Coordinates of C-alpha atoms in Angstrom, one line a residue:
Chain A
X1 CA 1.9 -34.1 50.4
X2 CA 5.2 -34.2 49.2
X3 CA 3.8 -33.4 45.7
X4 CA 2.5 -30.0 47.6
X5 CA 5.6 -29.3 49.1
X6 CA 7.5 -29.6 45.5
X7 CA 5.1 -27.2 44.1
X8 CA 5.7 -24.7 46.9
X9 CA 9.4 -25.0 46.6
X10 CA 9.0 -24.9 42.8
X11 CA 7.0 -21.4 43.3
X12 CA 9.5 -20.2 45.9
X13 CA 12.6 -21.1 43.7
X14 CA 11.0 -19.1 40.4
X15 CA 9.9 -15.9 42.5
X16 CA 13.6 -15.8 43.7
X17 CA 15.0 -16.4 40.5
X18 CA 12.6 -13.8 38.6
X19 CA 13.5 -11.7 41.6
X20 CA 17.1 -11.7 41.0
X21 CA 16.8 -10.9 37.2
X22 CA 14.8 -7.9 38.0
X23 CA 17.4 -6.8 40.5
X24 CA 20.1 -7.2 38.3
X25 CA 18.2 -5.4 35.5
X26 CA 16.9 -2.5 37.6
X27 CA 19.5 -1.9 40.6
X28 CA 21.9 -0.1 38.5
X29 CA 19.2 2.2 37.5
X30 CA 18.1 2.6 41.0
X31 CA 21.5 3.5 42.1
X32 CA 21.7 6.5 39.7
X33 CA 18.4 7.7 40.6
X34 CA 19.3 7.3 44.4
X35 CA 22.7 8.9 43.9
X36 CA 21.2 12.1 42.2
X37 CA 20.0 13.0 45.4
X38 CA 23.3 12.2 47.4
X39 CA 24.2 15.5 49.1
X40 CA 28.0 14.5 48.9
X41 CA 30.3 17.3 47.2
X42 CA 33.5 15.2 47.2
X43 CA 34.7 13.2 44.5
X44 CA 34.2 10.4 43.5
X45 CA 30.5 11.3 45.0
X46 CA 29.8 7.8 46.3
X47 CA 29.5 7.9 49.9
X48 CA 25.9 8.8 50.9
X49 CA 25.9 12.1 52.9
X50 CA 22.0 12.6 53.1
X51 CA 19.4 13.6 50.8
X52 CA 19.1 16.6 48.5
X53 CA 17.5 18.1 45.4
X54 CA 20.6 20.4 44.9
X55 CA 21.9 18.5 42.0
X56 CA 18.8 19.1 40.1
X57 CA 19.2 22.7 40.8
X58 CA 22.8 22.6 39.8
X59 CA 21.9 20.8 36.6
X60 CA 20.0 23.6 35.5
X61 CA 22.8 26.0 35.8
X62 CA 25.3 23.4 34.1
X63 CA 25.0 24.9 30.9
X64 CA 27.5 22.8 28.8
X65 CA 25.7 19.6 30.3
X66 CA 22.3 21.1 29.2
X67 CA 23.6 22.2 25.9
X68 CA 25.1 18.9 25.1
X69 CA 21.7 17.1 26.0
X70 CA 19.8 19.6 23.6
X71 CA 22.5 18.7 20.9
X72 CA 21.7 15.0 21.4
X73 CA 17.9 15.6 21.2
X74 CA 18.4 17.6 18.1
X75 CA 20.6 15.1 16.3
X76 CA 18.2 12.4 17.6
X77 CA 15.3 14.1 16.4
X78 CA 16.6 15.0 12.8
X79 CA 18.1 11.7 12.1
X80 CA 15.0 9.6 13.2
X81 CA 13.1 11.8 10.9
X82 CA 15.5 11.0 7.8
X83 CA 15.8 7.6 8.6
X84 CA 12.4 6.6 9.2
X85 CA 11.7 8.6 5.8
X86 CA 14.4 6.7 4.2
X87 CA 13.8 3.5 5.5
X88 CA 10.1 3.5 5.0
X89 CA 10.3 4.4 1.3
X90 CA 12.9 1.9 0.9
X91 CA 11.0 -1.0 2.6
X92 CA 7.9 -0.2 0.6
X93 CA 9.5 -0.1 -2.4
X94 CA 11.6 -3.4 -1.8
X95 CA 8.2 -5.1 -1.2
X96 CA 6.4 -3.8 -4.0
X97 CA 8.6 -4.1 -6.9
X98 CA 10.9 -7.0 -8.2
X99 CA 14.1 -6.0 -9.9
X100 CA 17.9 -7.5 -10.7
X101 CA 19.9 -7.9 -7.4
X102 CA 17.1 -7.6 -5.1
X103 CA 18.3 -10.2 -3.0
X104 CA 21.9 -8.8 -2.9
X105 CA 20.6 -5.4 -1.9
X106 CA 18.4 -7.2 0.8
X107 CA 21.5 -9.1 2.0
X108 CA 23.6 -5.7 2.2
X109 CA 21.5 -4.5 4.8
X110 CA 22.4 -6.7 7.2
X111 CA 26.0 -5.2 7.1
X112 CA 25.4 -2.0 9.2
X113 CA 23.9 -3.7 11.5
X114 CA 26.4 -6.6 12.2
X115 CA 29.4 -4.6 11.4
X116 CA 31.5 -3.7 14.8
X117 CA 30.4 -0.1 15.6
X118 CA 34.2 1.0 15.6
X119 CA 34.4 0.0 12.2
X120 CA 31.6 2.0 11.1
X121 CA 33.2 4.9 12.8
X122 CA 36.3 4.8 11.4
X123 CA 34.9 4.3 8.0
X124 CA 32.6 7.4 8.2
X125 CA 35.5 9.4 9.7
X126 CA 37.6 8.5 6.7
X127 CA 34.8 9.3 4.2
X128 CA 33.8 12.6 5.6
X129 CA 37.5 13.5 5.8
X130 CA 38.5 12.5 2.1
X131 CA 35.3 14.4 1.0
X132 CA 36.4 17.3 3.1
X133 CA 33.1 17.7 5.1
X134 CA 33.4 19.4 8.3
X135 CA 33.0 17.4 11.4
X136 CA 30.3 18.5 13.5
X137 CA 26.2 18.4 13.6
X138 CA 26.0 17.7 9.9
X139 CA 28.4 14.5 10.1
X140 CA 26.9 13.2 13.1
X141 CA 23.1 13.7 11.8
X142 CA 24.4 12.0 8.5
X143 CA 26.4 9.0 10.7
X144 CA 23.4 8.3 12.8
X145 CA 21.0 8.2 9.8
X146 CA 23.1 6.0 8.4
X147 CA 23.1 3.1 10.9
X148 CA 19.4 3.7 11.8
X149 CA 17.9 2.9 8.1
X150 CA 18.5 -0.8 8.4
X151 CA 16.6 -0.9 11.8
X152 CA 13.7 1.0 10.3
X153 CA 13.8 -1.2 7.2
X154 CA 13.5 -4.1 9.3
X155 CA 10.7 -3.1 11.3
X156 CA 8.6 -1.7 8.4
X157 CA 9.4 -4.9 6.5
X158 CA 8.3 -7.1 9.4
X159 CA 4.8 -4.9 9.0
X160 CA 4.8 -5.6 5.5
X161 CA 4.9 -9.4 5.4
X162 CA 1.4 -9.6 6.4
X163 CA 0.3 -6.9 3.9
X164 CA -2.5 -7.2 1.3
X165 CA -1.6 -5.6 -1.6
X166 CA -5.3 -5.4 -2.7
X167 CA -6.3 -3.1 -0.1
X168 CA -4.6 -0.3 -2.0
X169 CA -6.1 -1.4 -5.1
X170 CA -9.4 -1.5 -3.3
X171 CA -8.9 2.1 -2.2
X172 CA -8.2 3.0 -6.0
X173 CA -11.0 1.1 -7.1
X174 CA -13.3 3.2 -4.6
X175 CA -12.1 6.4 -6.2
X176 CA -9.2 7.4 -4.1
X177 CA -6.0 8.6 -6.2
X178 CA -2.6 7.2 -5.6
X179 CA -1.6 9.9 -2.9
X180 CA -5.0 9.8 -0.9
X181 CA -4.4 6.0 -1.2
X182 CA -1.1 6.4 0.5
X183 CA -2.3 8.4 3.0
X184 CA -5.4 6.8 3.9
X185 CA -4.4 3.3 3.6
X186 CA -0.6 2.5 3.4
X187 CA 0.6 4.8 6.1
X188 CA -2.2 3.9 8.7
X189 CA -1.7 0.2 8.1
X190 CA 2.0 0.3 8.2
X191 CA 1.9 2.9 11.0
X192 CA 2.8 0.3 13.9
X193 CA 5.9 -1.1 12.0
X194 CA 7.0 2.7 11.2
X195 CA 6.6 4.0 14.5
X196 CA 8.6 1.2 15.7
X197 CA 11.4 1.7 13.4
X198 CA 11.3 5.4 14.6
X199 CA 11.4 4.8 18.2
X200 CA 14.5 2.5 17.9
X201 CA 16.1 4.9 15.5
X202 CA 15.8 7.6 18.2
X203 CA 16.9 5.4 21.1
X204 CA 20.0 4.2 18.9
X205 CA 20.9 8.0 18.2
X206 CA 20.6 9.3 21.9
X207 CA 22.9 6.9 23.3
X208 CA 25.4 6.3 20.6
X209 CA 29.0 7.0 21.7
X210 CA 31.3 5.3 19.5
X211 CA 30.1 6.6 16.0
X212 CA 29.6 10.0 17.3
X213 CA 33.3 9.8 18.9
X214 CA 34.8 9.4 15.3
X215 CA 32.4 12.1 13.8
X216 CA 31.8 14.9 16.1
X217 CA 34.3 17.4 15.8
X218 CA 34.1 19.9 18.4
X219 CA 30.3 19.2 18.9
X220 CA 29.9 17.5 22.3
X221 CA 26.7 15.1 22.8
X222 CA 25.1 13.9 26.0
X223 CA 26.8 10.7 25.7
X224 CA 30.1 11.9 24.8
X225 CA 30.0 14.7 27.8
X226 CA 29.3 11.9 30.3
X227 CA 32.3 9.7 29.0
X228 CA 34.4 12.6 29.2
X229 CA 33.3 13.5 33.0
X230 CA 33.5 9.9 34.0
X231 CA 37.6 10.0 34.5
X232 CA 36.7 11.9 37.9
X233 CA 33.7 9.9 38.9
X234 CA 30.2 10.5 37.8
X235 CA 29.1 13.9 39.2
X236 CA 25.2 13.7 40.7
X237 CA 24.3 16.3 38.2
X238 CA 24.9 13.9 35.5
X239 CA 23.0 11.4 37.5
X240 CA 20.2 13.9 37.8
X241 CA 19.7 14.2 34.0
X242 CA 20.0 10.6 33.5
X243 CA 17.2 10.0 36.3
X244 CA 15.1 12.9 34.1
X245 CA 15.7 11.1 31.0
X246 CA 14.6 7.7 32.6
X247 CA 11.3 9.3 33.5
X248 CA 10.9 10.6 29.9
X249 CA 11.6 7.2 28.5
X250 CA 9.5 5.7 30.9
X251 CA 6.6 7.8 29.9
X252 CA 7.0 7.2 26.4
X253 CA 7.0 3.6 26.9
X254 CA 3.6 3.8 28.7
X255 CA 2.3 6.1 26.0
X256 CA 3.2 3.7 23.3
X257 CA 2.0 0.7 24.9
X258 CA -1.2 2.1 26.2
X259 CA -4.6 1.0 24.9
X260 CA -5.5 4.5 23.5
X261 CA -2.6 4.1 21.0
X262 CA -3.3 0.2 20.4
X263 CA -7.1 0.7 19.5
X264 CA -5.9 2.9 16.6
X265 CA -3.9 0.2 14.9
Chain B
X1 CA -31.0 -13.3 -24.3
X2 CA -32.9 -10.4 -26.5
X3 CA -30.8 -8.9 -29.3
X4 CA -31.9 -5.4 -28.5
X5 CA -30.2 -5.2 -24.9
X6 CA -27.8 -2.6 -24.7
X7 CA -24.0 -3.6 -24.6
X8 CA -22.4 -2.1 -21.3
X9 CA -18.9 -3.3 -21.5
X10 CA -17.5 -4.0 -24.8
X11 CA -14.1 -5.7 -25.4
X12 CA -12.4 -5.9 -28.5
X13 CA -9.3 -7.6 -29.8
X14 CA -7.9 -7.5 -26.2
X15 CA -4.4 -9.4 -25.7
X16 CA -2.3 -9.4 -22.6
X17 CA 1.3 -10.6 -22.9
X18 CA 3.2 -10.6 -19.9
X19 CA 6.9 -11.2 -20.8
X20 CA 7.0 -14.3 -22.8
X21 CA 3.2 -15.4 -21.2
X22 CA 0.3 -14.9 -23.5
X23 CA -2.3 -14.3 -20.9
X24 CA -5.2 -13.2 -22.9
X25 CA -5.5 -14.0 -26.5
X26 CA -7.6 -12.0 -29.0
X27 CA -10.6 -11.6 -26.6
X28 CA -13.7 -10.3 -28.1
X29 CA -17.0 -10.0 -25.7
X30 CA -19.9 -8.1 -25.4
X31 CA -21.4 -7.5 -22.2
X32 CA -25.1 -6.4 -21.8
X33 CA -26.4 -4.3 -19.3
X34 CA -28.0 -5.7 -16.3
X35 CA -26.7 -9.2 -17.0
X36 CA -25.2 -11.7 -14.9
X37 CA -21.8 -12.8 -17.0
X38 CA -19.4 -15.1 -15.8
X39 CA -16.0 -15.8 -16.7
X40 CA -15.1 -19.6 -16.1
X41 CA -12.1 -21.5 -16.4
X42 CA -9.2 -23.1 -14.6
X43 CA -6.7 -21.4 -13.0
X44 CA -4.3 -19.2 -15.3
X45 CA -6.8 -19.2 -18.1
X46 CA -7.0 -15.4 -18.0
X47 CA -10.1 -14.7 -16.6
X48 CA -8.7 -12.6 -13.6
X49 CA -6.7 -10.7 -16.0
X50 CA -9.6 -10.1 -18.3
X51 CA -11.3 -8.4 -14.8
X52 CA -8.4 -6.4 -14.0
X53 CA -8.3 -5.1 -17.3
X54 CA -11.6 -3.7 -16.8
X55 CA -10.9 -2.6 -13.4
X56 CA -8.1 -0.8 -14.5
X57 CA -5.0 -2.4 -12.7
X58 CA -3.8 -4.0 -15.9
X59 CA -3.5 -2.5 -18.8
X60 CA -4.2 -4.5 -22.2
X61 CA -1.1 -5.1 -24.5
X62 CA -3.4 -4.4 -27.6
X63 CA -7.1 -4.0 -27.9
X64 CA -9.5 -1.9 -26.7
X65 CA -12.1 -1.7 -23.6
X66 CA -15.0 0.3 -23.5
X67 CA -17.7 1.3 -21.1
X68 CA -20.8 2.8 -22.3
X69 CA -19.1 3.4 -25.6
X70 CA -16.4 5.2 -24.1
X71 CA -12.8 4.1 -24.3
X72 CA -11.6 3.4 -20.8
X73 CA -7.9 3.1 -21.9
X74 CA -6.5 6.5 -20.5
X75 CA -8.7 6.3 -17.2
X76 CA -7.0 5.4 -13.7
X77 CA -8.7 2.7 -12.0
X78 CA -10.2 5.5 -9.5
X79 CA -11.6 7.3 -12.5
X80 CA -13.7 4.3 -13.8
X81 CA -17.4 3.8 -13.2
X82 CA -16.8 0.0 -12.2
X83 CA -16.2 -1.5 -8.7
X84 CA -14.7 -4.6 -7.5
X85 CA -15.1 -7.4 -4.7
X86 CA -11.8 -9.0 -4.4
X87 CA -11.0 -12.5 -3.6
X88 CA -9.1 -11.5 -0.3
X89 CA -12.0 -9.1 0.6
X90 CA -9.3 -6.6 0.8
X91 CA -11.1 -4.8 3.8
X92 CA -9.3 -1.9 5.4
X93 CA -8.1 -3.5 8.8
X94 CA -7.8 -0.1 10.3
X95 CA -11.4 1.1 9.8
X96 CA -14.7 0.1 11.1
X97 CA -17.3 -1.7 9.1
X98 CA -19.0 1.6 8.8
X99 CA -15.8 3.4 7.6
X100 CA -15.1 0.6 4.9
X101 CA -18.5 0.8 3.4
X102 CA -18.7 4.5 3.5
X103 CA -15.1 5.0 1.7
X104 CA -16.2 5.3 -1.6
X105 CA -19.0 7.8 -0.7
X106 CA -16.4 9.9 1.3
X107 CA -13.9 9.8 -1.9
X108 CA -16.7 11.1 -3.8
X109 CA -17.4 13.8 -1.1
X110 CA -20.9 13.0 -0.5
X111 CA -22.4 14.7 2.4
X112 CA -22.2 13.0 5.9
X113 CA -25.9 12.9 6.6
X114 CA -26.6 11.0 3.2
X115 CA -23.4 8.9 3.5
X116 CA -25.1 7.7 6.9
X117 CA -28.2 7.2 5.5
X118 CA -26.9 5.1 2.5
X119 CA -24.4 2.8 4.6
X120 CA -27.1 2.0 6.9
X121 CA -29.3 1.3 4.0
X122 CA -26.7 -0.9 2.2
X123 CA -25.6 -2.5 5.6
X124 CA -29.2 -3.6 6.0
X125 CA -29.5 -5.0 2.5
X126 CA -26.5 -7.5 3.4
X127 CA -28.0 -8.1 6.7
X128 CA -25.1 -6.4 8.6
X129 CA -27.4 -4.0 10.4
X130 CA -25.6 -3.4 14.0
X131 CA -22.1 -4.3 12.6
X132 CA -21.3 -0.9 11.9
X133 CA -18.7 -0.4 14.7
X134 CA -16.7 -3.7 14.3
X135 CA -13.4 -3.9 12.8
X136 CA -12.7 -6.5 10.0
X137 CA -10.6 -8.8 12.3
X138 CA -13.8 -9.3 14.5
X139 CA -15.8 -10.6 11.7
X140 CA -16.2 -14.3 10.2
X141 CA -15.4 -14.8 6.6
X142 CA -18.9 -14.6 5.7
X143 CA -19.4 -11.2 7.3
X144 CA -16.2 -9.9 5.6
X145 CA -17.4 -11.0 2.2
X146 CA -20.9 -9.0 3.1
X147 CA -19.0 -6.1 4.0
X148 CA -16.8 -6.4 0.8
X149 CA -20.0 -6.6 -1.6
X150 CA -21.5 -3.5 0.5
X151 CA -18.5 -1.4 0.1
X152 CA -18.6 -2.1 -3.6
X153 CA -22.2 -1.8 -4.3
X154 CA -22.7 1.4 -2.0
X155 CA -21.3 3.5 -5.2
X156 CA -23.8 2.4 -7.6
X157 CA -21.6 1.5 -10.1
X158 CA -22.6 0.5 -13.8
X159 CA -20.9 -2.9 -13.4
X160 CA -19.6 -4.9 -10.4
X161 CA -16.5 -7.1 -10.9
X162 CA -16.2 -10.2 -8.6
X163 CA -12.9 -11.9 -8.6
X164 CA -13.9 -15.2 -6.9
X165 CA -15.7 -13.9 -3.9
X166 CA -16.9 -17.1 -2.6
X167 CA -13.9 -18.8 -2.8
X168 CA -12.9 -18.7 0.8
X169 CA -16.1 -19.8 2.5
X170 CA -17.2 -23.3 3.3
X171 CA -19.7 -25.0 1.0
X172 CA -22.9 -24.3 2.8
X173 CA -22.2 -20.7 3.3
X174 CA -21.1 -20.5 -0.4
X175 CA -24.3 -22.0 -1.5
X176 CA -26.1 -19.5 0.5
X177 CA -24.1 -16.6 -0.7
X178 CA -24.6 -17.5 -4.1
X179 CA -28.3 -17.2 -3.8
X180 CA -27.8 -13.8 -2.1
X181 CA -25.5 -12.3 -4.7
X182 CA -28.0 -13.3 -7.6
X183 CA -31.1 -11.7 -5.3
X184 CA -29.0 -8.6 -5.0
X185 CA -27.8 -8.5 -8.5
X186 CA -31.6 -8.9 -9.6
X187 CA -32.8 -6.2 -7.0
X188 CA -30.3 -3.5 -7.9
X189 CA -30.0 -4.3 -11.6
X190 CA -26.5 -3.9 -11.6
X191 CA -24.3 -5.6 -14.2
X192 CA -22.0 -8.7 -12.6
X193 CA -18.8 -9.8 -14.2
X194 CA -18.1 -12.8 -12.0
X195 CA -15.0 -14.6 -12.2
X196 CA -14.8 -18.3 -10.9
X197 CA -13.4 -21.7 -11.5
X198 CA -16.4 -23.5 -10.2
X199 CA -18.6 -24.8 -12.7
X200 CA -21.5 -25.5 -10.7
X201 CA -21.3 -22.1 -9.3
X202 CA -21.3 -20.6 -12.9
X203 CA -24.3 -22.8 -13.8
X204 CA -26.4 -21.9 -10.8
X205 CA -25.9 -18.0 -10.9
X206 CA -25.0 -16.7 -14.3
X207 CA -27.3 -15.4 -17.1
X208 CA -24.5 -15.9 -19.5
X209 CA -21.3 -17.9 -19.0
X210 CA -18.1 -17.0 -20.9
X211 CA -15.7 -20.0 -20.8
X212 CA -11.7 -19.5 -21.2
X213 CA -9.0 -21.9 -21.8
X214 CA -5.5 -20.9 -21.9
X215 CA -6.3 -17.3 -22.9
X216 CA -8.7 -18.4 -25.5
X217 CA -12.6 -17.5 -25.3
X218 CA -13.9 -21.1 -25.9
X219 CA -17.7 -20.2 -25.8
X220 CA -20.1 -17.8 -24.5
X221 CA -23.9 -18.8 -23.9
X222 CA -26.5 -19.5 -21.4
X223 CA -25.9 -22.2 -18.8
X224 CA -28.1 -24.6 -20.8
X225 CA -26.5 -23.6 -24.0
X226 CA -23.2 -24.4 -22.7
X227 CA -24.2 -27.7 -21.3
X228 CA -26.2 -28.7 -24.2
X229 CA -24.2 -27.7 -26.9
X230 CA -20.6 -27.3 -26.1
X231 CA -18.8 -25.8 -29.0
X232 CA -15.1 -27.3 -28.0
X233 CA -13.8 -30.5 -26.6
X234 CA -12.7 -28.2 -23.8
X235 CA -16.0 -26.9 -22.6
X236 CA -17.6 -30.4 -23.4
X237 CA -15.5 -31.8 -20.5
X238 CA -15.0 -28.7 -18.3
X239 CA -18.9 -28.2 -17.8
X240 CA -20.2 -31.3 -16.4
X241 CA -19.6 -35.0 -17.1
X242 CA -19.4 -36.2 -20.7
X243 CA -18.3 -39.1 -22.7
X244 CA -16.1 -38.0 -25.4
X245 CA -15.4 -39.9 -28.7
X246 CA -13.0 -38.9 -31.3
X247 CA -13.8 -39.9 -34.8
X248 CA -13.8 -39.1 -38.5
X249 CA -16.7 -38.7 -41.0
X250 CA -16.9 -41.7 -43.2
X251 CA -19.9 -41.0 -45.1
X252 CA -23.0 -38.6 -45.5
X253 CA -26.3 -39.9 -46.6
X254 CA -30.2 -39.2 -46.0
X255 CA -29.1 -36.6 -43.9
X256 CA -27.1 -38.4 -41.6
X257 CA -23.3 -38.5 -41.0
X258 CA -21.8 -42.1 -40.8
X259 CA -18.8 -41.6 -38.0
X260 CA -16.1 -44.1 -37.3
X261 CA -14.7 -44.0 -33.8
X262 CA -11.8 -46.6 -32.6
X263 CA -14.2 -48.5 -31.1
X264 CA -16.9 -48.5 -33.6
X265 CA -19.2 -46.9 -35.7
X266 CA -22.5 -44.9 -35.8
X267 CA -24.6 -42.7 -37.3
X268 CA -25.9 -39.0 -36.4
X269 CA -28.1 -36.2 -38.0
X270 CA -26.0 -34.3 -40.4
X271 CA -24.6 -30.9 -39.2
X272 CA -22.2 -29.2 -41.4
X273 CA -19.4 -31.6 -41.5
X274 CA -17.4 -32.7 -44.6
X275 CA -16.2 -36.4 -45.8
X276 CA -13.1 -37.4 -43.8
X277 CA -13.4 -34.6 -41.4
X278 CA -11.9 -35.2 -38.0
X279 CA -14.5 -34.5 -35.0
X280 CA -15.2 -35.4 -31.7
X281 CA -18.9 -36.5 -30.4
X282 CA -19.9 -35.6 -26.8
X283 CA -22.9 -37.7 -25.2
X284 CA -23.8 -36.7 -21.5
X285 CA -23.9 -39.9 -19.2
X286 CA -27.4 -39.1 -18.4
X287 CA -28.2 -39.2 -22.1
X288 CA -26.2 -42.4 -23.0
X289 CA -28.4 -45.5 -23.6
X290 CA -27.7 -49.3 -23.7
X291 CA -29.5 -52.3 -24.6
X292 CA -28.9 -56.1 -24.7
X293 CA -30.2 -56.1 -28.2
X294 CA -28.2 -54.5 -31.3
X295 CA -29.8 -51.0 -32.2
X296 CA -30.0 -49.8 -35.7
X297 CA -27.3 -47.2 -36.7
X298 CA -25.1 -48.1 -33.8
X299 CA -22.3 -50.3 -33.8
X300 CA -20.8 -49.7 -30.4
X301 CA -20.3 -52.5 -27.8
X302 CA -18.7 -52.7 -24.6
X303 CA -18.7 -54.7 -21.3
X304 CA -20.1 -53.7 -17.9
X305 CA -17.2 -52.9 -15.4
X306 CA -19.0 -51.4 -12.7
X307 CA -22.4 -50.4 -11.2
X308 CA -22.7 -48.0 -8.5
X309 CA -26.0 -47.3 -6.7
X310 CA -26.1 -44.0 -5.2
X311 CA -29.8 -43.4 -4.2
X312 CA -31.8 -42.1 -7.2
X313 CA -29.2 -42.8 -9.6
X314 CA -27.4 -45.7 -10.9
X315 CA -23.9 -45.1 -12.4
X316 CA -22.8 -47.5 -14.9
X317 CA -19.3 -47.9 -16.4
X318 CA -19.1 -49.6 -19.7
X319 CA -15.5 -50.4 -20.8
X320 CA -15.1 -50.2 -24.6
X321 CA -12.9 -52.7 -26.8
X322 CA -9.9 -50.1 -26.7
X323 CA -10.1 -49.7 -22.8
X324 CA -11.7 -46.3 -22.7
X325 CA -14.4 -46.0 -20.2
X326 CA -18.1 -44.7 -21.0
X327 CA -20.2 -43.3 -18.3
X328 CA -24.0 -43.8 -18.0
X329 CA -26.0 -42.6 -15.4
X330 CA -29.5 -43.9 -15.3
X331 CA -32.5 -43.4 -12.8
X332 CA -32.1 -46.6 -10.8
X333 CA -34.0 -49.6 -12.2
X334 CA -32.9 -52.8 -13.5
X335 CA -29.2 -53.7 -13.1
X336 CA -27.0 -55.0 -15.6
X337 CA -24.7 -58.4 -15.0
X338 CA -21.2 -57.5 -14.3
X339 CA -18.9 -58.5 -17.1
X340 CA -22.0 -58.5 -19.7
X341 CA -22.0 -57.2 -23.1
X342 CA -24.1 -54.3 -23.9
X343 CA -25.0 -52.2 -27.0
X344 CA -24.5 -48.5 -26.7
X345 CA -26.7 -46.1 -28.3
X346 CA -28.5 -42.6 -27.8
X347 CA -31.3 -40.7 -29.3
X348 CA -30.7 -38.6 -32.3
X349 CA -29.9 -35.2 -30.7
X350 CA -28.2 -36.0 -27.9
X351 CA -24.9 -36.5 -29.2
X352 CA -23.1 -33.2 -29.9
X353 CA -20.7 -33.0 -32.7
X354 CA -17.7 -30.9 -32.2
X355 CA -15.1 -29.6 -34.7
X356 CA -11.8 -31.0 -33.5
X357 CA -9.9 -29.5 -36.2
X358 CA -10.6 -26.1 -35.3
X359 CA -8.9 -26.5 -31.8
X360 CA -5.7 -28.0 -33.3
X361 CA -5.4 -25.6 -36.0
X362 CA -5.8 -22.5 -33.3
X363 CA -3.3 -24.2 -31.5
X364 CA -0.8 -24.6 -34.0
X365 CA -1.2 -21.2 -35.2
X366 CA -0.6 -19.6 -31.5
X367 CA 2.7 -21.9 -31.4
X368 CA 4.0 -20.4 -34.8
X369 CA 3.1 -16.8 -33.7
X370 CA 4.7 -17.0 -30.1
X371 CA 8.0 -18.6 -31.7

């Protein structure tokens, strides 16, 4: 009997614990979503005054907010493209070829990852101002590409660790030249690693504040815009946009985790 | 091995050097159309490197390789009429069995209907009909091996290169695949160049065996030539078990050589050896005889150290005065008393004489060249 009771208590405790963890994780998100439907119009927009879709309407009238979101997406897309291309080539090259100082280059990769972001931001700012590159879209893209590359390399390299070089030789043996082999064999086999790296680079770029703060010039990205507006409490239209981004992210996760995608691997 | 057979692969004066490692040394080898040739040797002997040079994955440091009289030096792997079965199978993990096997034909832009027909036929031939839609991960080792073989053979290559293709399979499956490969080779009449370190596998499957050691070709011949008449010490000890005596020619008379070894002396029929020449004498355990009485022409005695009864065969170990052991295999019969003295002998022709000076000399020259 006591055994059964113990088991039941164990089960209840673990359910409560698990529930608390998830509550802790998802409550803030829920607050944002709920608040985006809040009808209040007085700062700091926190007391519940009823349900409304108004903020979603207002969001599409708030051009500076929408523009900042567009800027963020553009920077994220371009820097993801660049860092994925550079990172993949670097990872493949470092896997395939032996050269002097390879270990050092390997180790150096960790520095941009572990370095405090604020240091990276300051050093990039110094670099850009010393080389007289005007701060703006270009410097933002360069900065985001810089900090994303190591993550792409790590992801692709993880995939390469189980990679059998002889499948490329087999492809060439069967009549495919190097380019066709890369397209038919190397790329599809590495695709999960490349995709994972790209996704990571994309998310890193979208929500970056610190490095962007040092390198943006006059350009306002979405996170910078939010930071700016937070002084007067988070406006519900920002909440509305956050909720929309959330839905977009969830869709992306579902898409990448779905069986449809997995079968291709 | 008839002489009028057509040479399909001609390897001439090929060397391969990686930095300080001389992996393949002055290799000359003709491979005939339709034969099953095995490159045999322990790991690091240069056999896989030789295969990869024919496939085009490595370039010879010097020398030429010709396929059907055409120098393939400037041809990329994808331009060569040879296909390879890799040790690790190297199946494309993201493609089905069907797509794997069809890959070569797709690259050649063969029509879809013909591809389908040939893939189906090929999969049936390797007994994998019905596996078209499986992915490599869903196959057993033996099945993967069959896919790898089908994927290479479907292109009807002039030469098929196999790099230890059965190395990862368990013994029973390996034996079965050996016979199957041999059957496929005979049926399709394609030249096979097969790399292995397993001497039994080489003896079972090959038309000819090419034994390599330390980058040097030791001997090329049919399995029985290699087993019965080893040309070097290495070949004698590498293929099967043998008893080797190092000795020196003391006298020549009546068509016989009088040979002196550390533990005694004996006479063998003459071959082209000079007085005082160093040599090694190889006698297989199953050809070694013993007697309680002295035998004319032999002065070689030892004491019986051990007798092991293994079913049909009785293995006897005889210790020579210098501590060396001689292995003898007899059909089970009369046992000898342990510790008793026996006179060792053999029939004329069962002892193979091997020039040892050549081995030593070749090694010395190599050392000088490399320095």
